[in-house]
Amino acid sequence: MTTATQPRLASLIVPSLRMSLGYAQQLVRDIPAEKFAHLPAKNINHPAWCLGHLAIYAERTLELIGRADLAAPDQRFVEAYKAGTPCVEGPSNLPKEEIVRRFETRWAVVADVLPGVPDERFFTENPMEGRMKELMPTIGAAVIFLVGPHHMMHLGQISTWRRLIGLGSAM
């Protein structure tokens, strides 16, 4: 249990989340809107799918940390970018500006409220089912995955996509 002089576990998670949010901004800032959902090769994910997909999980994270009151799922994002949906080229995707705004604003909510989550919450059983629960049996394990490795996995896909279309490194 933490006291006023001890940092909460979430204080160890938030810097990584904020870093990935900054990296995402760097990756997408110079991508023209008309290229945001372009597929230059088969079997890759474009930035529209990657960021749209990540945006969905801000809501899931809020639910996991006990802040479902702040969750605001958008069914258009869920239907277009949930796990297992195909990454398709072109206008069937939501507009770049809307995807980027949703990703940034919803994850900013998570970053803002995460420091207030009691440590005990992170050690409770993960309510997800199936493989996600098997791999991450606690809420803490699931949250750490969603704000860190999950972000960087899909942001890495955007980095590769940038190189495929000739934009080069965003760093």
PDB file of C-alpha atoms in Angstrom:
ATOM      1  CA  MET A   1       0.000   0.000   0.000  1.00  0.00           C
ATOM      2  CA  THR A   2       1.293   3.460  -0.817  1.00  0.00           C
ATOM      3  CA  THR A   3       1.479   6.441   1.454  1.00  0.00           C
ATOM      4  CA  ALA A   4       1.645  10.138   0.644  1.00  0.00           C
ATOM      5  CA  THR A   5       5.445   9.870   0.428  1.00  0.00           C
ATOM      6  CA  GLN A   6       5.491   6.800  -1.812  1.00  0.00           C
ATOM      7  CA  PRO A   7       4.769   7.077  -5.515  1.00  0.00           C
ATOM      8  CA  ARG A   8       1.944   5.040  -6.942  1.00  0.00           C
ATOM      9  CA  LEU A   9       2.671   2.269  -9.435  1.00  0.00           C
ATOM     10  CA  ALA A  10       0.946   4.317 -12.131  1.00  0.00           C
ATOM     11  CA  SER A  11       3.659   6.959 -11.811  1.00  0.00           C
ATOM     12  CA  LEU A  12       5.977   4.358 -13.366  1.00  0.00           C
ATOM     13  CA  ILE A  13       3.614   3.764 -16.289  1.00  0.00           C
ATOM     14  CA  VAL A  14       2.617   7.293 -17.303  1.00  0.00           C
ATOM     15  CA  PRO A  15       6.032   8.450 -18.597  1.00  0.00           C
ATOM     16  CA  SER A  16       6.149   5.561 -21.061  1.00  0.00           C
ATOM     17  CA  LEU A  17       2.605   6.309 -22.215  1.00  0.00           C
ATOM     18  CA  ARG A  18       3.394   9.998 -22.718  1.00  0.00           C
ATOM     19  CA  MET A  19       6.542   9.067 -24.641  1.00  0.00           C
ATOM     20  CA  SER A  20       4.585   6.825 -27.002  1.00  0.00           C
ATOM     21  CA  LEU A  21       1.999   9.577 -27.530  1.00  0.00           C
ATOM     22  CA  GLY A  22       4.780  11.973 -28.490  1.00  0.00           C
ATOM     23  CA  TYR A  23       6.301   9.405 -30.820  1.00  0.00           C
ATOM     24  CA  ALA A  24       2.924   8.890 -32.498  1.00  0.00           C
ATOM     25  CA  GLN A  25       2.668  12.630 -33.134  1.00  0.00           C
ATOM     26  CA  GLN A  26       6.116  12.636 -34.726  1.00  0.00           C
ATOM     27  CA  LEU A  27       5.240   9.661 -36.921  1.00  0.00           C
ATOM     28  CA  VAL A  28       2.040  11.080 -38.388  1.00  0.00           C
ATOM     29  CA  ARG A  29       2.542  14.861 -38.471  1.00  0.00           C
ATOM     30  CA  ASP A  30       3.945  14.975 -42.023  1.00  0.00           C
ATOM     31  CA  ILE A  31       1.844  12.220 -43.581  1.00  0.00           C
ATOM     32  CA  PRO A  32      -0.489  13.769 -46.151  1.00  0.00           C
ATOM     33  CA  ALA A  33      -4.148  13.045 -45.362  1.00  0.00           C
ATOM     34  CA  GLU A  34      -4.641  11.460 -48.772  1.00  0.00           C
ATOM     35  CA  LYS A  35      -1.848   8.929 -48.033  1.00  0.00           C
ATOM     36  CA  PHE A  36      -2.917   8.089 -44.463  1.00  0.00           C
ATOM     37  CA  ALA A  37      -4.829   4.971 -45.572  1.00  0.00           C
ATOM     38  CA  HIS A  38      -2.542   3.977 -48.445  1.00  0.00           C
ATOM     39  CA  LEU A  39      -1.209   0.421 -48.708  1.00  0.00           C
ATOM     40  CA  PRO A  40       2.128   0.438 -50.550  1.00  0.00           C
ATOM     41  CA  ALA A  41       2.555  -3.316 -50.046  1.00  0.00           C
ATOM     42  CA  LYS A  42       0.480  -6.355 -49.149  1.00  0.00           C
ATOM     43  CA  ASN A  43       0.072  -7.589 -45.602  1.00  0.00           C
ATOM     44  CA  ILE A  44       0.951  -4.382 -43.771  1.00  0.00           C
ATOM     45  CA  ASN A  45      -1.100  -1.937 -41.740  1.00  0.00           C
ATOM     46  CA  HIS A  46      -1.327   1.706 -42.734  1.00  0.00           C
ATOM     47  CA  PRO A  47      -1.330   4.608 -40.234  1.00  0.00           C
ATOM     48  CA  ALA A  48      -5.128   5.006 -40.349  1.00  0.00           C
ATOM     49  CA  TRP A  49      -5.620   1.429 -39.166  1.00  0.00           C
ATOM     50  CA  CYS A  50      -2.807   1.510 -36.599  1.00  0.00           C
ATOM     51  CA  LEU A  51      -3.869   4.751 -34.902  1.00  0.00           C
ATOM     52  CA  GLY A  52      -7.582   3.958 -35.227  1.00  0.00           C
ATOM     53  CA  HIS A  53      -6.956   0.581 -33.625  1.00  0.00           C
ATOM     54  CA  LEU A  54      -4.906   2.065 -30.779  1.00  0.00           C
ATOM     55  CA  ALA A  55      -7.580   4.705 -30.149  1.00  0.00           C
ATOM     56  CA  ILE A  56     -10.095   1.981 -29.261  1.00  0.00           C
ATOM     57  CA  TYR A  57      -7.949   0.722 -26.408  1.00  0.00           C
ATOM     58  CA  ALA A  58      -7.954   4.001 -24.501  1.00  0.00           C
ATOM     59  CA  GLU A  59     -11.575   3.185 -23.638  1.00  0.00           C
ATOM     60  CA  ARG A  60     -10.684  -0.362 -22.601  1.00  0.00           C
ATOM     61  CA  THR A  61      -7.878   0.965 -20.417  1.00  0.00           C
ATOM     62  CA  LEU A  62     -10.232   3.411 -18.694  1.00  0.00           C
ATOM     63  CA  GLU A  63     -12.588   0.539 -17.945  1.00  0.00           C
ATOM     64  CA  LEU A  64      -9.755  -1.592 -16.567  1.00  0.00           C
ATOM     65  CA  ILE A  65      -8.525   1.121 -14.216  1.00  0.00           C
ATOM     66  CA  GLY A  66     -12.005   1.675 -12.824  1.00  0.00           C
ATOM     67  CA  ARG A  67     -12.818   4.842 -14.771  1.00  0.00           C
ATOM     68  CA  ALA A  68     -15.538   3.533 -17.074  1.00  0.00           C
ATOM     69  CA  ASP A  69     -17.322   6.792 -16.301  1.00  0.00           C
ATOM     70  CA  LEU A  70     -14.777   8.509 -18.569  1.00  0.00           C
ATOM     71  CA  ALA A  71     -14.914   5.954 -21.366  1.00  0.00           C
ATOM     72  CA  ALA A  72     -16.535   7.187 -24.567  1.00  0.00           C
ATOM     73  CA  PRO A  73     -16.409   4.404 -27.148  1.00  0.00           C
ATOM     74  CA  ASP A  74     -17.070   5.375 -30.762  1.00  0.00           C
ATOM     75  CA  GLN A  75     -18.642   2.443 -32.596  1.00  0.00           C
ATOM     76  CA  ARG A  76     -17.346   3.684 -35.942  1.00  0.00           C
ATOM     77  CA  PHE A  77     -13.798   3.182 -34.666  1.00  0.00           C
ATOM     78  CA  VAL A  78     -14.627  -0.165 -33.091  1.00  0.00           C
ATOM     79  CA  GLU A  79     -16.166  -1.520 -36.294  1.00  0.00           C
ATOM     80  CA  ALA A  80     -13.396  -0.216 -38.553  1.00  0.00           C
ATOM     81  CA  TYR A  81     -10.324  -0.893 -36.415  1.00  0.00           C
ATOM     82  CA  LYS A  82     -11.001  -3.618 -33.843  1.00  0.00           C
ATOM     83  CA  ALA A  83      -8.578  -6.520 -33.641  1.00  0.00           C
ATOM     84  CA  GLY A  84      -9.014  -8.847 -36.587  1.00  0.00           C
ATOM     85  CA  THR A  85     -10.506  -6.292 -38.966  1.00  0.00           C
ATOM     86  CA  PRO A  86      -8.755  -6.096 -42.310  1.00  0.00           C
ATOM     87  CA  CYS A  87      -6.618  -3.084 -43.081  1.00  0.00           C
ATOM     88  CA  VAL A  88      -8.153  -1.725 -46.273  1.00  0.00           C
ATOM     89  CA  GLU A  89      -6.959   1.063 -48.494  1.00  0.00           C
ATOM     90  CA  GLY A  90      -8.731   4.270 -49.178  1.00  0.00           C
ATOM     91  CA  PRO A  91     -11.859   6.206 -48.414  1.00  0.00           C
ATOM     92  CA  SER A  92     -13.645   3.585 -46.311  1.00  0.00           C
ATOM     93  CA  ASN A  93     -11.327   4.686 -43.490  1.00  0.00           C
ATOM     94  CA  LEU A  94     -12.136   7.578 -41.198  1.00  0.00           C
ATOM     95  CA  PRO A  95     -10.356  10.884 -42.000  1.00  0.00           C
ATOM     96  CA  LYS A  96      -6.782  11.370 -40.771  1.00  0.00           C
ATOM     97  CA  GLU A  97      -7.667  14.412 -38.680  1.00  0.00           C
ATOM     98  CA  GLU A  98     -10.430  12.558 -36.844  1.00  0.00           C
ATOM     99  CA  ILE A  99      -8.303   9.469 -36.205  1.00  0.00           C
ATOM    100  CA  VAL A 100      -5.348  11.469 -34.909  1.00  0.00           C
ATOM    101  CA  ARG A 101      -7.572  13.665 -32.724  1.00  0.00           C
ATOM    102  CA  ARG A 102      -9.351  10.675 -31.186  1.00  0.00           C
ATOM    103  CA  PHE A 103      -6.104   8.824 -30.542  1.00  0.00           C
ATOM    104  CA  GLU A 104      -4.499  11.867 -28.908  1.00  0.00           C
ATOM    105  CA  THR A 105      -7.466  13.066 -26.856  1.00  0.00           C
ATOM    106  CA  ARG A 106      -8.583   9.700 -25.536  1.00  0.00           C
ATOM    107  CA  TRP A 107      -5.089   8.598 -24.534  1.00  0.00           C
ATOM    108  CA  ALA A 108      -4.525  12.014 -22.908  1.00  0.00           C
ATOM    109  CA  VAL A 109      -7.514  11.248 -20.675  1.00  0.00           C
ATOM    110  CA  VAL A 110      -5.905   7.956 -19.685  1.00  0.00           C
ATOM    111  CA  ALA A 111      -2.551   9.636 -18.975  1.00  0.00           C
ATOM    112  CA  ASP A 112      -4.258  12.286 -16.860  1.00  0.00           C
ATOM    113  CA  VAL A 113      -6.260   9.908 -14.654  1.00  0.00           C
ATOM    114  CA  LEU A 114      -3.836   7.003 -14.432  1.00  0.00           C
ATOM    115  CA  PRO A 115      -1.760   8.556 -11.610  1.00  0.00           C
ATOM    116  CA  GLY A 116      -4.810   8.476  -9.337  1.00  0.00           C
ATOM    117  CA  VAL A 117      -5.377   4.739  -9.677  1.00  0.00           C
ATOM    118  CA  PRO A 118      -4.796   2.954  -6.365  1.00  0.00           C
ATOM    119  CA  ASP A 119      -1.996   0.403  -6.503  1.00  0.00           C
ATOM    120  CA  GLU A 120      -4.345  -2.334  -5.346  1.00  0.00           C
ATOM    121  CA  ARG A 121      -6.332  -2.014  -8.572  1.00  0.00           C
ATOM    122  CA  PHE A 122      -3.341  -3.158 -10.616  1.00  0.00           C
ATOM    123  CA  PHE A 123      -3.129  -6.423  -8.681  1.00  0.00           C
ATOM    124  CA  THR A 124      -6.754  -7.433  -9.186  1.00  0.00           C
ATOM    125  CA  GLU A 125      -7.806 -10.081 -11.668  1.00  0.00           C
ATOM    126  CA  ASN A 126      -7.982  -9.066 -15.306  1.00  0.00           C
ATOM    127  CA  PRO A 127     -11.674  -9.185 -16.342  1.00  0.00           C
ATOM    128  CA  MET A 128     -10.839  -9.837 -20.008  1.00  0.00           C
ATOM    129  CA  GLU A 129     -11.363 -13.324 -21.281  1.00  0.00           C
ATOM    130  CA  GLY A 130      -9.402 -15.821 -23.323  1.00  0.00           C
ATOM    131  CA  ARG A 131      -5.819 -15.313 -24.394  1.00  0.00           C
ATOM    132  CA  MET A 132      -5.624 -11.743 -23.057  1.00  0.00           C
ATOM    133  CA  LYS A 133      -6.461 -12.951 -19.561  1.00  0.00           C
ATOM    134  CA  GLU A 134      -4.158 -15.934 -19.881  1.00  0.00           C
ATOM    135  CA  LEU A 135      -1.194 -13.768 -20.902  1.00  0.00           C
ATOM    136  CA  MET A 136      -2.018 -10.883 -18.555  1.00  0.00           C
ATOM    137  CA  PRO A 137      -3.759 -12.241 -15.473  1.00  0.00           C
ATOM    138  CA  THR A 138      -3.920  -8.913 -13.612  1.00  0.00           C
ATOM    139  CA  ILE A 139      -5.274  -5.499 -14.517  1.00  0.00           C
ATOM    140  CA  GLY A 140      -1.776  -4.102 -14.060  1.00  0.00           C
ATOM    141  CA  ALA A 141      -0.301  -6.500 -16.596  1.00  0.00           C
ATOM    142  CA  ALA A 142      -3.049  -5.663 -19.090  1.00  0.00           C
ATOM    143  CA  VAL A 143      -2.691  -1.891 -18.586  1.00  0.00           C
ATOM    144  CA  ILE A 144       1.086  -2.010 -18.951  1.00  0.00           C
ATOM    145  CA  PHE A 145       0.685  -3.961 -22.187  1.00  0.00           C
ATOM    146  CA  LEU A 146      -1.962  -1.607 -23.581  1.00  0.00           C
ATOM    147  CA  VAL A 147      -0.059   1.616 -22.839  1.00  0.00           C
ATOM    148  CA  GLY A 148       3.407   0.359 -23.738  1.00  0.00           C
ATOM    149  CA  PRO A 149       4.132  -2.665 -25.936  1.00  0.00           C
ATOM    150  CA  HIS A 150       0.801  -2.491 -27.779  1.00  0.00           C
ATOM    151  CA  HIS A 151       1.429   1.151 -28.690  1.00  0.00           C
ATOM    152  CA  MET A 152       5.006   0.594 -29.751  1.00  0.00           C
ATOM    153  CA  MET A 153       4.147  -2.503 -31.776  1.00  0.00           C
ATOM    154  CA  HIS A 154       1.666  -0.563 -33.926  1.00  0.00           C
ATOM    155  CA  LEU A 155       3.750   2.623 -33.990  1.00  0.00           C
ATOM    156  CA  GLY A 156       6.603   0.488 -35.315  1.00  0.00           C
ATOM    157  CA  GLN A 157       4.300  -0.567 -38.127  1.00  0.00           C
ATOM    158  CA  ILE A 158       3.761   3.110 -38.979  1.00  0.00           C
ATOM    159  CA  SER A 159       7.520   3.649 -38.933  1.00  0.00           C
ATOM    160  CA  THR A 160       7.997   0.835 -41.442  1.00  0.00           C
ATOM    161  CA  TRP A 161       5.104   2.122 -43.556  1.00  0.00           C
ATOM    162  CA  ARG A 162       6.763   5.575 -43.669  1.00  0.00           C
ATOM    163  CA  ARG A 163       9.908   4.054 -45.125  1.00  0.00           C
ATOM    164  CA  LEU A 164       7.919   2.087 -47.698  1.00  0.00           C
ATOM    165  CA  ILE A 165       6.341   5.271 -49.066  1.00  0.00           C
ATOM    166  CA  GLY A 166       9.598   7.240 -48.940  1.00  0.00           C
ATOM    167  CA  LEU A 167       8.992   9.491 -45.932  1.00  0.00           C
ATOM    168  CA  GLY A 168      11.928   8.136 -43.966  1.00  0.00           C
ATOM    169  CA  SER A 169      12.488   8.335 -40.242  1.00  0.00           C
ATOM    170  CA  ALA A 170      10.323  10.583 -38.103  1.00  0.00           C
ATOM    171  CA  MET A 171      13.035  10.973 -35.487  1.00  0.00           C
TER     172      MET A 171
END
